[in-house]
Amino acid sequence: MKKKLVSCLISFTLLSSLSTPLLAKAQENTGDIKGSLIIAGGGVGTSNHDVYEKFLSLAGGKEKAKVGIIPAASTTLQSSKKFKEDLVKYGANSDSIKILPVSNHDFSDTQKDESTWKNQVNDKKLSRTIKGLTAVWFVGGDQTKIVDSLRQNNGSDSEALKAIWDIYRKGAVIGGTSAGAAIMSDVMITGGDSLGALKDSLENKENKHVSKNKRSQKEYEPLSIQKGLGFFQHGIIDQHMDERARLGRLAVAAYISERDKEKNFAYGVDEDTAMVVNNKDQKIEVVGRSGVAVLDMSKAKLVSKQKARSGLENMKVSYLSSGDKINYHLKSFEFPKEKVETKGFEYYSFNALPATGVFTPYGRLKAYLSYSLVDNESMKSANSYVYDSKGSGYEIAFQKDNDTNGYWRYTDGQKDDYSIVNVRMDITPKTFKFQSDRKTSLTYKKPTFSSSESPAYDSIKGNLLIAGGALGSSNSSVYNKFINLAGGKQAKIGIVPAASTKFDSSNQFKSDLIKYGVKAENIEILPISNHDFKGTSENESTWKTNMNSDKLAQKVKGLTGIWFVGGDQTLITGSLRNENGSDSKVLQAIWDTYKKGAVLGGTSAGAAIMSNTMLAGGDSYGALSYGFTDTYDDMTQQEQGPAYLEKGLGFFQYGLVDQHFDNKARLGRLIATAYEKGNKNQLSYGIDEDTAMVVNNKEKQIEVVGRGGITLVDLAKVQTNDKFPSDYKNIVISCITPGDKVNITTKEIVINPAKTSTRKNEYYSEKVGPNTGLFSPHGVLRKFLAYDLIDNAQSKEIKSYAFNQNKGFELTFRKSPESNGYWAYTDGQKDDYSIVKVALDIKPIKVAIK
């Protein structure tokens, strides 16, 4: 059974009540604690070896670890059994791992009545068992069930909880994920979202209690808190931070906890990530695949901005990633030596749009602050918003201060890895009003680009592997697929470096291929470029003539695989096409080897060149608002503005391809381009980062491989109004994930048989508000559609907005008679959704913010 996103609501006490016994410290006299904590934000993948190995190491090592798993938070024993299986997989002794009889309720997947376990928490046998452990792990679910299972009716600690404290003080590691993370601090957040915390806490700050509200009847959930178990005594912990956008609720919880805000940070842990607390050194290390948000509330103040409404000002936000450390006593940070500062050396320079919804590039908090603000010399401040369907909400302003900085490096190959520190955050109440804009846009320009169709080849024996960018070196499924399609470990592979300004990405890809078993002597970086590369003595711009080299063309014909690295896609086409637009001899040779059976692959820019019409610039808001441009301005055009098109290399002949789809939110530009220049009878394809679309030309089939998904856009039934550009009805959107397939001629989608249909079996039944920005849960399109629409019985339609100043677009996603969702667990117990045939309407709007 899938884990509930929203825990049960309880009433909570505000400012005056935080000094009452309800939230008194869990342990007043803890003494010297020799043990450690692993606090995971939820969604820890079975493949996340860093977290599992850290836990076992702190538990005494794989051979000596003795682990007790506390299942109390869950409604089944499934997650406890799965965690035990995972520990065994990582080398622990199965006989040394016990699921402890700690619960206040029955489990739905057993014959026993585990509610009787509540009476055993004072049993001496259980206490002796716990005292023999070197580690305890709390699984996810409902954190209030953990506390209720381990505390007695009068609020005192049970003998089992005392035993856990005993081994923790002596050196054991205490760990937990999701609900198992929430219980770690003294002040335990048990419910709420960012909008609910702001509206029902700040606006009711004089009330002692906020009445219970069922989330199913309201678009937002009020903050609720109670006393946690207090293993971590240096600030409040929140979890699922990035996916559920909980920074707002963490800020409110930290602010109203007067005694904590002055001396402690507050911490929000992302999914698939853990903060490892070393009590002896008074340090926290970040481990895993995402980050930890850190809030400094010491100078925060409550400010009234509207009648009966208040905001919070002068908070400091930092966001740390794997390998970073926090000294929680000194409230300072440490970063690995290989990370370089961005301050004064910012890489980006573009005017980033406000974060407004699922059309926002870098729509999650850490990515948005990294690319759009901290590592962007053009930006001093950036805004986001959160509001309900009536327009009552807040503006969230992020600003660079004197002590703001960023730290960057590559990770897992060539993925950007950012840490950011000391961004100022102010939250101000605002009212939002959206109205249809029925004035013809004078700024929208139709594309003048005209691409002659590439010849159609029905007899192509080769395949394509088109990756959406940010391909991790650890993404074995993509690498192995490419190698197998190229003929296995005896493959002969040529790497085209032309898109990049350096050889780093080409060298990295070669190194990765060798790691996956290809012989080094069978891999060559081909001398194809129309520009010089940084960091070399040779002037590679002279390679431009190589495009018509008979010798190089002959070499290409002997390859079984060709890979195009990422960068600027216009540099690839400029290196393989003659000035008159005709194919060079080397490009003809690539076509020849492809038709005979070779695999062509590429990532990012190397994906963009695959279709006949190549999307080379622009963002979703720019394409919908301004249409298309004939000019290209490198970085700026790649990050924002009207769409820019060029002729691609046409290896994929069945529609348009776009990349970085999830991280750069490119659905709008793909729709605009497909409508203006695509074939309405074909699908268009948006490929997520660290994900590949594998094209089997013989079977006319696409398969998803990797870690994200592919968005399918179908305009066969679209309705438009010629007087009003970007006014669309009945766009059909599908999102497929690894194991799913689609026929590129019939458009039939075949879902992984391991997934079950959600239709008439929806897990959630909640009223949800619009997706609005960085404080809005499920900021990635596929997650938004899955949780808020497809797997939600109450939702028939959901909205998101994309706007800048007083102009924008309303997006309405609707269930249609053909809509369906498919769900399964993946990589342990992560929710994995596929979404079929959701209808989308896009309407131009006027925006007023007061």
Coordinates of N, CA and C in Angstrom, one line a residue, residues 347 448-449 498-501 530-531 566-574 604-606 608-609 614-619 628-647 659-660 664 666 669:
Y347 N 28.4 31.7 -13.3 CA 28.5 31.1 -14.6 C 27.4 31.6 -15.5
T448 N 9.6 31.8 -38.7 CA 9.9 31.9 -40.2 C 10.8 30.7 -40.6
F449 N 11.2 30.0 -39.7 CA 12.1 28.8 -40.0 C 11.3 27.8 -40.8
A498 N 31.7 18.0 -30.6 CA 31.4 19.3 -31.1 C 30.6 20.2 -30.3
A499 N 29.6 19.7 -29.5 CA 28.7 20.6 -28.8 C 29.3 21.4 -27.7
S500 N 30.4 20.8 -27.1 CA 31.0 21.3 -25.9 C 32.2 22.3 -26.3
T501 N 32.6 23.1 -25.3 CA 33.7 24.0 -25.4 C 35.0 23.4 -24.8
N530 N 33.7 22.9 -35.0 CA 33.9 24.1 -35.8 C 34.4 25.2 -34.9
H531 N 35.0 24.9 -33.8 CA 35.5 25.9 -32.8 C 36.6 25.3 -32.0
G566 N 26.8 16.7 -24.8 CA 26.0 17.8 -24.6 C 26.8 19.1 -24.7
G567 N 26.0 20.2 -24.8 CA 26.6 21.6 -24.9 C 25.6 22.4 -25.7
D568 N 26.1 22.9 -26.8 CA 25.3 23.8 -27.7 C 25.0 23.0 -29.0
Q569 N 23.7 22.7 -29.2 CA 23.3 21.8 -30.4 C 23.7 22.5 -31.7
T570 N 23.7 23.8 -31.7 CA 24.0 24.5 -33.0 C 25.4 24.3 -33.4
L571 N 26.3 24.0 -32.5 CA 27.7 23.7 -32.8 C 27.8 22.3 -33.4
I572 N 26.9 21.4 -33.1 CA 27.0 20.1 -33.8 C 26.6 20.2 -35.2
T573 N 25.4 20.8 -35.4 CA 25.0 20.9 -36.8 C 25.9 21.8 -37.6
G574 N 26.6 22.8 -37.0 CA 27.5 23.6 -37.7 C 28.8 22.9 -38.0
S604 N 21.4 15.7 -24.0 CA 21.2 17.2 -24.0 C 21.3 17.7 -25.4
A605 N 22.3 18.5 -25.8 CA 22.4 19.0 -27.2 C 22.5 17.8 -28.1
G606 N 23.1 16.7 -27.7 CA 23.2 15.5 -28.5 C 21.9 14.8 -28.7
A608 N 19.0 17.0 -28.8 CA 18.2 18.0 -29.6 C 18.4 17.8 -31.1
I609 N 19.6 17.4 -31.5 CA 19.9 17.3 -32.9 C 19.2 16.1 -33.6
M614 N 14.9 21.2 -35.0 CA 15.7 21.2 -33.7 C 15.3 22.4 -32.9
L615 N 14.9 22.1 -31.6 CA 14.7 23.2 -30.7 C 16.0 23.6 -30.1
A616 N 16.4 24.8 -30.3 CA 17.7 25.2 -29.9 C 17.7 26.3 -28.9
G617 N 16.6 26.9 -28.6 CA 16.5 28.0 -27.6 C 15.1 28.3 -27.2
G618 N 15.0 29.0 -26.0 CA 13.8 29.5 -25.5 C 13.3 28.7 -24.4
D619 N 12.3 29.3 -23.6 CA 11.7 28.5 -22.5 C 10.1 28.5 -22.8
F628 N 8.4 33.0 -31.7 CA 9.7 32.5 -32.2 C 10.6 33.6 -32.6
T629 N 11.9 33.3 -32.6 CA 12.8 34.3 -33.0 C 13.8 33.8 -34.0
D630 N 14.4 34.6 -34.8 CA 15.4 34.2 -35.8 C 16.8 34.4 -35.3
T631 N 16.9 34.9 -34.1 CA 18.3 35.2 -33.6 C 18.6 34.3 -32.5
Y632 N 19.9 34.0 -32.3 CA 20.3 33.1 -31.3 C 21.4 33.7 -30.4
D633 N 21.3 33.7 -29.1 CA 22.2 34.3 -28.2 C 22.7 33.3 -27.2
D634 N 23.2 32.2 -27.6 CA 23.9 31.2 -26.8 C 23.2 31.0 -25.4
M635 N 23.9 31.3 -24.3 CA 23.3 31.0 -23.0 C 22.0 31.6 -22.7
T636 N 21.8 32.9 -23.0 CA 20.6 33.5 -22.7 C 19.4 32.9 -23.5
Q637 N 19.6 32.5 -24.7 CA 18.6 31.9 -25.5 C 18.3 30.5 -25.0
Q638 N 19.3 29.8 -24.5 CA 19.1 28.5 -24.0 C 18.2 28.5 -22.7
E639 N 18.3 29.6 -22.0 CA 17.6 29.6 -20.7 C 16.3 30.3 -20.7
Q640 N 16.0 31.2 -21.7 CA 14.8 31.9 -21.6 C 14.4 32.5 -23.0
G641 N 13.2 33.1 -23.1 CA 12.9 33.9 -24.3 C 12.1 33.1 -25.3
P642 N 11.8 33.7 -26.4 CA 11.1 33.0 -27.5 C 11.9 31.8 -28.0
A643 N 11.2 30.9 -28.6 CA 11.8 29.7 -29.1 C 12.6 30.0 -30.4
Y644 N 13.7 29.3 -30.5 CA 14.6 29.4 -31.6 C 14.8 28.0 -32.2
L645 N 14.5 27.9 -33.5 CA 14.6 26.7 -34.2 C 15.6 26.6 -35.3
E646 N 16.2 25.5 -35.5 CA 17.1 25.2 -36.6 C 16.9 23.9 -37.2
K647 N 17.5 23.6 -38.3 CA 17.3 22.2 -38.8 C 18.2 21.2 -38.1
Q659 N 14.6 18.2 -24.6 CA 15.4 17.6 -23.5 C 15.5 18.5 -22.3
H660 N 16.1 18.0 -21.2 CA 16.1 18.6 -19.9 C 14.7 19.0 -19.5
K664 N 14.0 21.9 -16.7 CA 13.8 23.2 -17.4 C 12.4 23.4 -17.8
R666 N 10.0 22.4 -20.0 CA 9.9 22.8 -21.4 C 8.6 22.4 -22.1
R669 N 7.2 25.2 -24.5 CA 7.9 25.4 -25.8 C 7.7 24.2 -26.7

